[in-house]
Each structure stands twice: as structure tokens, then as C-alpha cells.
PDB file of C-alpha atoms in Angstrom:
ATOM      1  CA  UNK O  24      22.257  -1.272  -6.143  1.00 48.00           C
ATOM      2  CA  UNK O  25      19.346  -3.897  -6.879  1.00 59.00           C
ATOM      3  CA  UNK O  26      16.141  -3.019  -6.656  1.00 60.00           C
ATOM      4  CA  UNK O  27      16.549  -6.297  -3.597  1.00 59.00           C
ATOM      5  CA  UNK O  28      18.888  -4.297  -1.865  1.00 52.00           C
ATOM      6  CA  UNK O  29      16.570  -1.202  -1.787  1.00 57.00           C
ATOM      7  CA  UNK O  30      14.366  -2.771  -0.285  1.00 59.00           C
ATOM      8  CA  UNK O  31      16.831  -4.884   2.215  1.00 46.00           C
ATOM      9  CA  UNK O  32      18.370  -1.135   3.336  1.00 66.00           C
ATOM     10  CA  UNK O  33      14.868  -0.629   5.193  1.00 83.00           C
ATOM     11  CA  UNK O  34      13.330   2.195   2.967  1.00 94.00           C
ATOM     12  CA  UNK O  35      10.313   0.464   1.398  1.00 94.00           C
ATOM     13  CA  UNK O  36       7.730  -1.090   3.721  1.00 92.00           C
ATOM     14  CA  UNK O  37       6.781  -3.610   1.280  1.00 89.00           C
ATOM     15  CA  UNK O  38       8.755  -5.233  -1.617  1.00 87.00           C
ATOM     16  CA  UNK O  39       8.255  -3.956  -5.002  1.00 88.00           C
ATOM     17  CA  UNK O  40       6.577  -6.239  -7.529  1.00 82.00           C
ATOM     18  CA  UNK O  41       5.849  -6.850 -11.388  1.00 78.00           C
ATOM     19  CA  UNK O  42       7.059  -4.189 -14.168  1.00 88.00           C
ATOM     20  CA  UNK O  43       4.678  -1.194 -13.111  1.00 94.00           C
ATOM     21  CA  UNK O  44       4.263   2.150 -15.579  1.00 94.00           C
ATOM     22  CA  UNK O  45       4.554   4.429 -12.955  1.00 96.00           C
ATOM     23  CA  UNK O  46       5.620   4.866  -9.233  1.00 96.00           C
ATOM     24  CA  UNK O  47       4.192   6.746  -6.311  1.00 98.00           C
ATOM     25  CA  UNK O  48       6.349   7.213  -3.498  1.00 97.00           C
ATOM     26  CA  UNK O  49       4.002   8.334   0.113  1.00 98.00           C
ATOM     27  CA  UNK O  50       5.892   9.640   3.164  1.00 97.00           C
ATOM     28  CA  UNK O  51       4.531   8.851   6.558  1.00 95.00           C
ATOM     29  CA  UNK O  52       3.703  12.379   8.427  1.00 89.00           C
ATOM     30  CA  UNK O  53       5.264  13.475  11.935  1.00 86.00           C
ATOM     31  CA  UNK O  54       6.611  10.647  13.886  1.00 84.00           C
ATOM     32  CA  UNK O  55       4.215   7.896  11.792  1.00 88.00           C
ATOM     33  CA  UNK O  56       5.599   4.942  10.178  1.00 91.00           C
ATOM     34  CA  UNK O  57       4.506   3.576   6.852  1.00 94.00           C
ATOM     35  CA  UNK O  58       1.901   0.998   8.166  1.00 92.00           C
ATOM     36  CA  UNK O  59      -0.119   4.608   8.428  1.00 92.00           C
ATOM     37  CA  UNK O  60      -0.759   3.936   4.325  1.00 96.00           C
ATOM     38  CA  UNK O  61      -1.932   0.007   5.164  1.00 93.00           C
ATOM     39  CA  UNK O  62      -5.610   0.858   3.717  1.00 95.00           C
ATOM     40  CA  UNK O  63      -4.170   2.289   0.862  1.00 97.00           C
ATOM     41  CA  UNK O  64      -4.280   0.048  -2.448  1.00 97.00           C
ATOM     42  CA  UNK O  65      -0.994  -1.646  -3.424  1.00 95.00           C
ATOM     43  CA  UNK O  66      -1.951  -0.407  -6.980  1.00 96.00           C
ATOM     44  CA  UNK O  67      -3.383   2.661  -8.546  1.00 97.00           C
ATOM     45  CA  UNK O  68      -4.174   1.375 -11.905  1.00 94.00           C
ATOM     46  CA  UNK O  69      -0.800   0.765 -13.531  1.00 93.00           C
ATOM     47  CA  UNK O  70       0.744   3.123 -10.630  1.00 96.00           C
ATOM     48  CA  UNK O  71       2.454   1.248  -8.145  1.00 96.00           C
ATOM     49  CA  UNK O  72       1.851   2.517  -4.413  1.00 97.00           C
ATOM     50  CA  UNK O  73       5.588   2.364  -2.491  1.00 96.00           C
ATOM     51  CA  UNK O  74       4.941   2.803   0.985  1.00 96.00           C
ATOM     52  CA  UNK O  75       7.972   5.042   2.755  1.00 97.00           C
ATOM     53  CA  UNK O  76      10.017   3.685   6.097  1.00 96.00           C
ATOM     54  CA  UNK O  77      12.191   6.523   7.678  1.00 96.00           C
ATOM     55  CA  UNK O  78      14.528   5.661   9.906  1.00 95.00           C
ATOM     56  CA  UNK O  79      13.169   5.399  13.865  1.00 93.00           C
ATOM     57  CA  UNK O  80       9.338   3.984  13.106  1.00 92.00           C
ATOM     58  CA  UNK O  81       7.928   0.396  13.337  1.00 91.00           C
ATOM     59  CA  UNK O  82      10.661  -2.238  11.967  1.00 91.00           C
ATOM     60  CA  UNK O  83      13.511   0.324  11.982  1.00 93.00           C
ATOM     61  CA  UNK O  84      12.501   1.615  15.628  1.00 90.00           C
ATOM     62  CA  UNK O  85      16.286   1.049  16.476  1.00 90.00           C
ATOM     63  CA  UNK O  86      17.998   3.412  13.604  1.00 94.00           C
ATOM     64  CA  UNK O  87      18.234   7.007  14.400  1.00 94.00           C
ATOM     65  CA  UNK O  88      15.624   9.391  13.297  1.00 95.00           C
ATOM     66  CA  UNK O  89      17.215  12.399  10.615  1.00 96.00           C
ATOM     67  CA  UNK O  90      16.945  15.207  12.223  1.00 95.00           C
ATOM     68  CA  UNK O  91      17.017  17.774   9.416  1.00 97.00           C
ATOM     69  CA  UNK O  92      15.631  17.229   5.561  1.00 97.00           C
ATOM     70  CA  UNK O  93      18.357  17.648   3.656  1.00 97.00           C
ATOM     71  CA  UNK O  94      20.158  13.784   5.056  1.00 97.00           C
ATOM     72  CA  UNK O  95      17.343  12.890   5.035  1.00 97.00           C
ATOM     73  CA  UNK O  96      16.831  13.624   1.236  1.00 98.00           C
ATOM     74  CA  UNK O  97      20.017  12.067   0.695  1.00 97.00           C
ATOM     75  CA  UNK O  98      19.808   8.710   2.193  1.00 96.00           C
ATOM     76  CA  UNK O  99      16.805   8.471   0.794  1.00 96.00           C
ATOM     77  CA  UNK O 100      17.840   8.784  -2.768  1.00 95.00           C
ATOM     78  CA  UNK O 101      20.646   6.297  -1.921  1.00 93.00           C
ATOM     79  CA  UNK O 102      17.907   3.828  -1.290  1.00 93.00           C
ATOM     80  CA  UNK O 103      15.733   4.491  -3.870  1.00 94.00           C
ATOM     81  CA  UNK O 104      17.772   5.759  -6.528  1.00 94.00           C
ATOM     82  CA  UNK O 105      17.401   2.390  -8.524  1.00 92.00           C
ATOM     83  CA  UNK O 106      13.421   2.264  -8.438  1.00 94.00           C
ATOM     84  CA  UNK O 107      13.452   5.776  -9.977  1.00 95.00           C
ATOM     85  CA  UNK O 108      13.883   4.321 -13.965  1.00 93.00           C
ATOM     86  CA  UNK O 109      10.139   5.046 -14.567  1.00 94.00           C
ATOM     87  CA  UNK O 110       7.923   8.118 -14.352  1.00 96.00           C
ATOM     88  CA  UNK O 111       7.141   8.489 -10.201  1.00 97.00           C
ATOM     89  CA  UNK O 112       5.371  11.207  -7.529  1.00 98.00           C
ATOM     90  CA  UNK O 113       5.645  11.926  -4.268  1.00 98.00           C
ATOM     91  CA  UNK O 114       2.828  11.970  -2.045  1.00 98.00           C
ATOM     92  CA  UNK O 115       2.911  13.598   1.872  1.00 98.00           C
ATOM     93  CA  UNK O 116       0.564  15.285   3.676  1.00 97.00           C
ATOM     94  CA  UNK O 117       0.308  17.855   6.669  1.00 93.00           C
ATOM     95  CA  UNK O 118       3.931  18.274   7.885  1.00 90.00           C
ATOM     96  CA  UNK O 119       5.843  15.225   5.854  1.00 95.00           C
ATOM     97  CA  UNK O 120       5.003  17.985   2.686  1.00 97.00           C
ATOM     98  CA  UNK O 121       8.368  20.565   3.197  1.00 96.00           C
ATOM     99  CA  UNK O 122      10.392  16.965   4.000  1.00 97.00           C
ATOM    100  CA  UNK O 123       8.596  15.527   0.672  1.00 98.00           C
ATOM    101  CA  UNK O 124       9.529  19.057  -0.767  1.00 98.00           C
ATOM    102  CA  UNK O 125      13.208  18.860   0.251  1.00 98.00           C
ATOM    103  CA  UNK O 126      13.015  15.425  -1.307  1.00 98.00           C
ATOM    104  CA  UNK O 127      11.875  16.451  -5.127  1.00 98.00           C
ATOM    105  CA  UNK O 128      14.521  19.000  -5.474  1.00 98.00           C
ATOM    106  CA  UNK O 129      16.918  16.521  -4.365  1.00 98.00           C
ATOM    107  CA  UNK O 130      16.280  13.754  -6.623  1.00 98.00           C
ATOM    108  CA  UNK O 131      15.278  16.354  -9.604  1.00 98.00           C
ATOM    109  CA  UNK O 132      19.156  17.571  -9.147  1.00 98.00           C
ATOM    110  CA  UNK O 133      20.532  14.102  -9.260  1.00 98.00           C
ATOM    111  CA  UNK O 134      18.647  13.488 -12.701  1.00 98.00           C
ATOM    112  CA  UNK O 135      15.332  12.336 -11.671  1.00 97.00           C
ATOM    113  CA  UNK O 136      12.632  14.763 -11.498  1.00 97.00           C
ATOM    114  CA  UNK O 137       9.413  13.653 -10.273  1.00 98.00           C
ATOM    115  CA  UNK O 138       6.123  13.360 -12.999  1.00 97.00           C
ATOM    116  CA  UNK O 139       4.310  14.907 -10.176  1.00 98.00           C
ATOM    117  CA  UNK O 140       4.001  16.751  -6.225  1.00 98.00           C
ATOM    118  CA  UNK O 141       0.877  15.772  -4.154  1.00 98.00           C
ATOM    119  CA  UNK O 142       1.273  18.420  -1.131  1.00 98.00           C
ATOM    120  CA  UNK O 143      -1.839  17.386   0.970  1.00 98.00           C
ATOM    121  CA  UNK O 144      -3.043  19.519   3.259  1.00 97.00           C
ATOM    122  CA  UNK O 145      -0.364  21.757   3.971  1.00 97.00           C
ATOM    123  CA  UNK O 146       0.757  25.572   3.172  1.00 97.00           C
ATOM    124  CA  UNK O 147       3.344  26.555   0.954  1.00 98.00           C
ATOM    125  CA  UNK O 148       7.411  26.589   1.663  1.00 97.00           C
ATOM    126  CA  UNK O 149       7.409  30.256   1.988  1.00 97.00           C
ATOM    127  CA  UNK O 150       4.586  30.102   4.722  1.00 95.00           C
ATOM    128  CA  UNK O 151       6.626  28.660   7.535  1.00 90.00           C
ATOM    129  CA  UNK O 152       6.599  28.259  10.511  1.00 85.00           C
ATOM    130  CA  UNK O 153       3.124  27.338  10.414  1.00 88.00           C
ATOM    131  CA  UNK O 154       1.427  24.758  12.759  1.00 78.00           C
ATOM    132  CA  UNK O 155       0.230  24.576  16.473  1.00 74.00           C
ATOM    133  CA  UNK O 156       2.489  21.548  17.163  1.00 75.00           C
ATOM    134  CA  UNK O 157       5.579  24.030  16.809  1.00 74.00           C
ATOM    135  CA  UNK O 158       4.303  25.292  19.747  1.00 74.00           C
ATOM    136  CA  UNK O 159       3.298  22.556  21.832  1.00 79.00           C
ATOM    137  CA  UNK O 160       5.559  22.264  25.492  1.00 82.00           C
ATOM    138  CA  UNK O 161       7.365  19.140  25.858  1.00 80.00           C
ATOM    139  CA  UNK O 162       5.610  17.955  28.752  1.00 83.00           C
ATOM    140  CA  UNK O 163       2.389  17.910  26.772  1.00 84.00           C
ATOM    141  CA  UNK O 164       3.927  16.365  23.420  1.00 84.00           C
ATOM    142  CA  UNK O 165       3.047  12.509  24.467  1.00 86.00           C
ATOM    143  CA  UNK O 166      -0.670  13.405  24.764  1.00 86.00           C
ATOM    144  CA  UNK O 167      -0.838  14.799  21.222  1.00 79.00           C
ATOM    145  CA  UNK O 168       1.217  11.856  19.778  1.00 81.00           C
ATOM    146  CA  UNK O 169      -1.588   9.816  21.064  1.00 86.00           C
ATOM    147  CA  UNK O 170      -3.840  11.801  19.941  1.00 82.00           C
ATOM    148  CA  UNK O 171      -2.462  10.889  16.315  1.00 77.00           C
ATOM    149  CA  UNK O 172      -2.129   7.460  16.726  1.00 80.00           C
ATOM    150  CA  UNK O 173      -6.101   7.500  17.212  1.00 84.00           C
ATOM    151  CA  UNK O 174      -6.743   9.740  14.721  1.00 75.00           C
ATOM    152  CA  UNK O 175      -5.574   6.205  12.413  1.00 72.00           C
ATOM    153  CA  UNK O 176      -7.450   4.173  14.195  1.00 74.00           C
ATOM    154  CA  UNK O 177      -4.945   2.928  17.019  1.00 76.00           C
ATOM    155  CA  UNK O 178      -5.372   3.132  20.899  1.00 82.00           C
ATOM    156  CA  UNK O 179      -1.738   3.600  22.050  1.00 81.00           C
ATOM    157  CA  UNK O 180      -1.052   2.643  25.098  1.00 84.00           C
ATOM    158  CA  UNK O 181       1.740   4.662  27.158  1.00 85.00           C
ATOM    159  CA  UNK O 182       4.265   2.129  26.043  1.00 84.00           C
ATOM    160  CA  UNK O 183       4.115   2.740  22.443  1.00 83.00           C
ATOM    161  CA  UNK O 184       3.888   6.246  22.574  1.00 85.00           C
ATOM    162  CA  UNK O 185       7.228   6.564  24.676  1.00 86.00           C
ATOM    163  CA  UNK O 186       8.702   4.472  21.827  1.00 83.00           C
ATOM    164  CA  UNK O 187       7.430   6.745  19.226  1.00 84.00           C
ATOM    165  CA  UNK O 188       9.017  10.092  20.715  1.00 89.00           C
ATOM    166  CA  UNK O 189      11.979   9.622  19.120  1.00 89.00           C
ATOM    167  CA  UNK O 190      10.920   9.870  15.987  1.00 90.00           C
ATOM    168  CA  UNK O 191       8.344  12.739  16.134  1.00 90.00           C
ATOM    169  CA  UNK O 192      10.880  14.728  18.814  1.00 91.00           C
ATOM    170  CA  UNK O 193      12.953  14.663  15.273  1.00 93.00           C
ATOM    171  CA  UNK O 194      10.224  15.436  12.649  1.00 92.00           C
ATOM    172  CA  UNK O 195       9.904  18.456  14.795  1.00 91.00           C
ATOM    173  CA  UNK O 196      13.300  19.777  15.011  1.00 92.00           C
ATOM    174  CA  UNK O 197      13.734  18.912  11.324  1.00 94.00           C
ATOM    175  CA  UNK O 198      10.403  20.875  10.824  1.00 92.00           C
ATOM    176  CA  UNK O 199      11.530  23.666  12.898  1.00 90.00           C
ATOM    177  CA  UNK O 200      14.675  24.119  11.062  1.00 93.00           C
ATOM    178  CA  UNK O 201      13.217  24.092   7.978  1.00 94.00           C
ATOM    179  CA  UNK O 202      13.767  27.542   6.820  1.00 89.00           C
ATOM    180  CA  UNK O 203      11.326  27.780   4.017  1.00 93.00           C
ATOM    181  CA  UNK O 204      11.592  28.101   0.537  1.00 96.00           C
ATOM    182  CA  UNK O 205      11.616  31.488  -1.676  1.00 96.00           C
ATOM    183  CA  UNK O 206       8.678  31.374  -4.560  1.00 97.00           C
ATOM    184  CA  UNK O 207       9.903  29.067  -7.475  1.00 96.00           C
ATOM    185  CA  UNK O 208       8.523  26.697  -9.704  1.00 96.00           C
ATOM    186  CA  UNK O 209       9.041  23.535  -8.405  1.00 97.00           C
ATOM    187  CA  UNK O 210      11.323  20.994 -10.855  1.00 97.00           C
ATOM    188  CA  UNK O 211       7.316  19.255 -11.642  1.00 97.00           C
ATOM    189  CA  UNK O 212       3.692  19.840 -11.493  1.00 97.00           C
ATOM    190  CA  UNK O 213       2.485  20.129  -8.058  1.00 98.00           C
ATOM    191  CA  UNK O 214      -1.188  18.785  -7.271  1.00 98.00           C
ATOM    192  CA  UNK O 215      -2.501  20.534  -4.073  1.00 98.00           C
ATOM    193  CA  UNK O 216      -5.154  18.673  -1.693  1.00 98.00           C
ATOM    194  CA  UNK O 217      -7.414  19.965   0.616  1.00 98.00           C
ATOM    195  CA  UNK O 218     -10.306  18.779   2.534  1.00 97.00           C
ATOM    196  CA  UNK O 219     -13.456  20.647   3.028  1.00 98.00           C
ATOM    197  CA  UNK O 220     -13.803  19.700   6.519  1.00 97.00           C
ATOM    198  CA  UNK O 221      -9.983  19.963   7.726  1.00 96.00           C
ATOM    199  CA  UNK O 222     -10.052  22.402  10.801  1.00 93.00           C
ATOM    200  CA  UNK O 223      -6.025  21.858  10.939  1.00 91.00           C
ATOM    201  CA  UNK O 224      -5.272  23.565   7.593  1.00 95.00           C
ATOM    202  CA  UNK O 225      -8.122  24.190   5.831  1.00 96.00           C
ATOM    203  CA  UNK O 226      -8.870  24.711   2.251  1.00 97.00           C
ATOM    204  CA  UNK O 227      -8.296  28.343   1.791  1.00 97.00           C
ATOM    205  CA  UNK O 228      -4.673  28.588   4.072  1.00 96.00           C
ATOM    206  CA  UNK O 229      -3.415  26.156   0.470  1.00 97.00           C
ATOM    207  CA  UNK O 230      -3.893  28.530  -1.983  1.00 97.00           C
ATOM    208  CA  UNK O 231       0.555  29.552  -1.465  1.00 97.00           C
ATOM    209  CA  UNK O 232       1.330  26.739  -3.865  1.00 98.00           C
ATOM    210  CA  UNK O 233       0.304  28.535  -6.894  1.00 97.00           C
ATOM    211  CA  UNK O 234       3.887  30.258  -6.302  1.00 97.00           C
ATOM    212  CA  UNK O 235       5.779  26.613  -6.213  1.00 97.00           C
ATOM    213  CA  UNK O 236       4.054  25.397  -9.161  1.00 93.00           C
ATOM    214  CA  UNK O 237       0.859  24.713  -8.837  1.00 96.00           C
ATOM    215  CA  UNK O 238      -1.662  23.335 -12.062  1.00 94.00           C
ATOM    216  CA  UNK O 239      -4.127  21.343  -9.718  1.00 97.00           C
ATOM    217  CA  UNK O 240      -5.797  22.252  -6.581  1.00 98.00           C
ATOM    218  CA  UNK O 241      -8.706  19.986  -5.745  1.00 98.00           C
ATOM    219  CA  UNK O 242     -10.987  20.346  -2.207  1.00 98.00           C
ATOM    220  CA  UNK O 243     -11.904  17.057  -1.357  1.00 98.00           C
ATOM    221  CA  UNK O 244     -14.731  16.123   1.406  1.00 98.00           C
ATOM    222  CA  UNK O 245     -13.508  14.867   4.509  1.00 97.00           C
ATOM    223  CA  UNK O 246     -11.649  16.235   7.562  1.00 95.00           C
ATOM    224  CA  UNK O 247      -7.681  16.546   7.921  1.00 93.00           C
ATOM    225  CA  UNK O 248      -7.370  12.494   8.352  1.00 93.00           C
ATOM    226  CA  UNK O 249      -9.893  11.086   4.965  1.00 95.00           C
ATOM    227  CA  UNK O 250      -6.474  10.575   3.168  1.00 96.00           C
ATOM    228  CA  UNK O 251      -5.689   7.886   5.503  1.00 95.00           C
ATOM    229  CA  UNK O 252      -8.888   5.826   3.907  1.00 95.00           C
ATOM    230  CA  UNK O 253      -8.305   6.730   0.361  1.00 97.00           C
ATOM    231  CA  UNK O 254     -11.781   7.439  -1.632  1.00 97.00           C
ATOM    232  CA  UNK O 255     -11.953   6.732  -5.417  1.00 97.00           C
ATOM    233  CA  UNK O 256     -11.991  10.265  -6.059  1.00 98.00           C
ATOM    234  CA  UNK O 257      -8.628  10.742  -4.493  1.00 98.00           C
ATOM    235  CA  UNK O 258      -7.303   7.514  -6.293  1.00 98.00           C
ATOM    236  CA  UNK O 259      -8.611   9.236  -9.369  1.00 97.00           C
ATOM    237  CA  UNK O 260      -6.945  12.102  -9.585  1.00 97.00           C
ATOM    238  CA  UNK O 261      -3.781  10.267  -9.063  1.00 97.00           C
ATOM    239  CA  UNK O 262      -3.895   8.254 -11.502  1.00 96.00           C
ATOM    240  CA  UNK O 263      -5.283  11.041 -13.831  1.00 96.00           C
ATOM    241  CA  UNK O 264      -2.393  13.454 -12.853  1.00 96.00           C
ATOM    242  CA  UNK O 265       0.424  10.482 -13.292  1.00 93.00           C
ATOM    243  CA  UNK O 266      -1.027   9.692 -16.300  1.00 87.00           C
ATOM    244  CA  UNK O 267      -0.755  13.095 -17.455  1.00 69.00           C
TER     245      UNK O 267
END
């Protein structure tokens, strides 16, 4: 498979360009599409940013959501599979980390283990279930999906969030189903975020990753959406840790 066809398959937001040193792949958290990355620089240094389209969001609203991590992990590597001849990372934060997680050991058993894990804002494997939104009754799911839509900046109206139930009803039956993950190493260095000011998971409910793998755990200021508007320091230390 070309690189073309990658891309034509629906997996990459944005075509890939020039001949970069390093890749950084960033999943789109519950129900999001890619487009949630679109302040995000298309370069990180000589680390090229490739923005993440599951199945079910924005311009492949008509495909069928996965509904568990491990197809999802495998389509996925389909796709991408011929963009993975360089050193590359994963990025995904809050609950898009155990799919992202699913993912590495995936593409580490096909022959292509990841230079690096960025698990932002998120517990470890072994800590779930963990979240509020597992609990949340299905008559009141709509309101918080449009409560994350403005949390990036977007006033939904009713319309777009009954298109966007799909996809999250999904995320959280894969996330549900997701029966954690014994303490291992992970098949890479895993870079932990947090954000001083993140009332969702804070800071201190991160520290679980030191049993996956763990060599970097940085608290960065902002609240549980700053990713969302990288800062340099974030930038930084992914281009330090690729680097590395």
C-alpha cells in the first residue's frame, strides 16, 4: 500500500508531506474527530504531526464506529502500516489513552514499535474502570457530548450532536470493555502528562504508569483541555522525547 492510498482509506486527516525524521501519530478522544488537533502545528521540528480519523467522525460520519480496541488496532495498522518506516509516537489523551494503548502493542507485535507513548491525562491500564462518563444515563449522554464540543471551542447545536452519538455511544462501549492491562513494561518509553489544573484526572491519580513503563512524567499548567492549544513547553518535550 502507498503512502496515497493510506491516506485515500480515510485514516489521516491531512495528507502526509516532504521526507520527515520522525512521526507522531494523535488520536482524537471520545466521540471527537481529528479536526479536534486543527491548532496543533503541522510540524514539531523535524516531527511530523499526523492527525488520526476513526471511522464515524467528520468526513467518515457514514462508516461504522469500532466498537472494541482491538479492530480497531487492526484496521488501523492496515492503514498506516506503510507510514511506519521511520521512528513515530503516539499521542492520546483522557480516554483515547487505553485505545492508543491497545494500538502500541499492536503495531510493536507486527514489527513496529513506537520511539515513544504520550498518555495525557489519564490513569494507568490496570486502573480501570475509571471515569464519571462510565456512569453517565443515556438520557443525559447528549448534554455532556455538548458539553465537549464547547470545551474545543464549538457551540453544537442539537443537530450535530445527534450526529455525533454514534461515535461516542462506541468509544464508550469500547471503553467499557476494555478490561485493563496487568503491570508490564510497555514495548517503548511512555511520557505521562498531566495538568496542574485538570479537575477530571488530576496530576496525582497518573502516577500508575510507572508500572507500564514510565521514564517521563511532566505536570504541565492548564486544566484537562490546554492540550487542545498546544504551548511550547508541550511541543518541547515532544520533540525532546522523539529525539531521544
Amino acid at each position: 500500500m502507498t503512502v496515497d492510498a493510506a491516506r485515500a482509506n480515510g485514516w489521516l486527516l491531512r495528507p502526509v508531506s516532504g521526507d520527515p525524521v520522525a512521526r507522531l501519530f494523535c488520536l482524537p478522544y471520545l466521540g471527537a474527530g481529528a479536526s479536534m488537533y486543527h491548532r496543533w502545528p503541522r510540524r514539531i521540528g523535524e516531527v511530523e504531526v499526523c492527525l488520526l480519523q476513526p471511522p464515524g467522525r467528520e468526513n467518515r460520519l457514514l462508516e461504522p464506529a469500532h466498537q472494541a480496541y482491538e479492530p480497531f488496532a487492526e484496521d488501523l495498522l492496515a492503514a498506516v502500516e506503510p507510514l511506519l518506516d521511520r521512528p513515530y509516537a503516539l499521542f492520546a489523551h483522557c480516554n483515547s489513552v487505553f485505545a492508543a494503548y491497545v494500538v502500541a502493542l499492536r503495531l510493536a507485535a507486527a514489527g513496529h514499535r513506537p520511539r515513544r507513548f504520550f498518555a495525557s491525562s489519564m490513569v494507568a491500564p490496570d486502573q480501570v474502570p475509571f471515569g464519571s462518563l462510565l456512569d453517565v444515563p443515556a438520557d443525559r449522554l447528549p448534554e455532556v457530548v455538548a458539553d465537549l464540543m464547547r470545551a474545543r471551542g464549538t457551540e453544537p447545536s442539537p443537530e450535530i450532536v445527534e450526529l455525533a452519538m454514534e461515535a461516542v455511544e462506541a468509544d464508550l462501549r469500547a471503553y467499557r470493555d476494555f478490561g485493563g492491562a496487568a503491570p508490564a513494561p510497555m514495548p517503548c518509553p511512555v511520557t505521562v502528562l498531566s495538568w496542574r489544573d485538570d479537575r477530571t484526572v488530576p496530576p496525582s491519580l497518573t502516577t500508575g504508569w510507572t508500572r507500564f513503563g514510565q521514564d517521563r512524567a511532566v505536570s504541565l499548567d492548564g486544566d484537562h483541555w490546554a492540550f487542545l492549544d498546544p504551548s511550547p513547553a508541550l511541543l518541547r518535550i515532544i520533540a525532546e522525547d522523539l529525539a531521544g
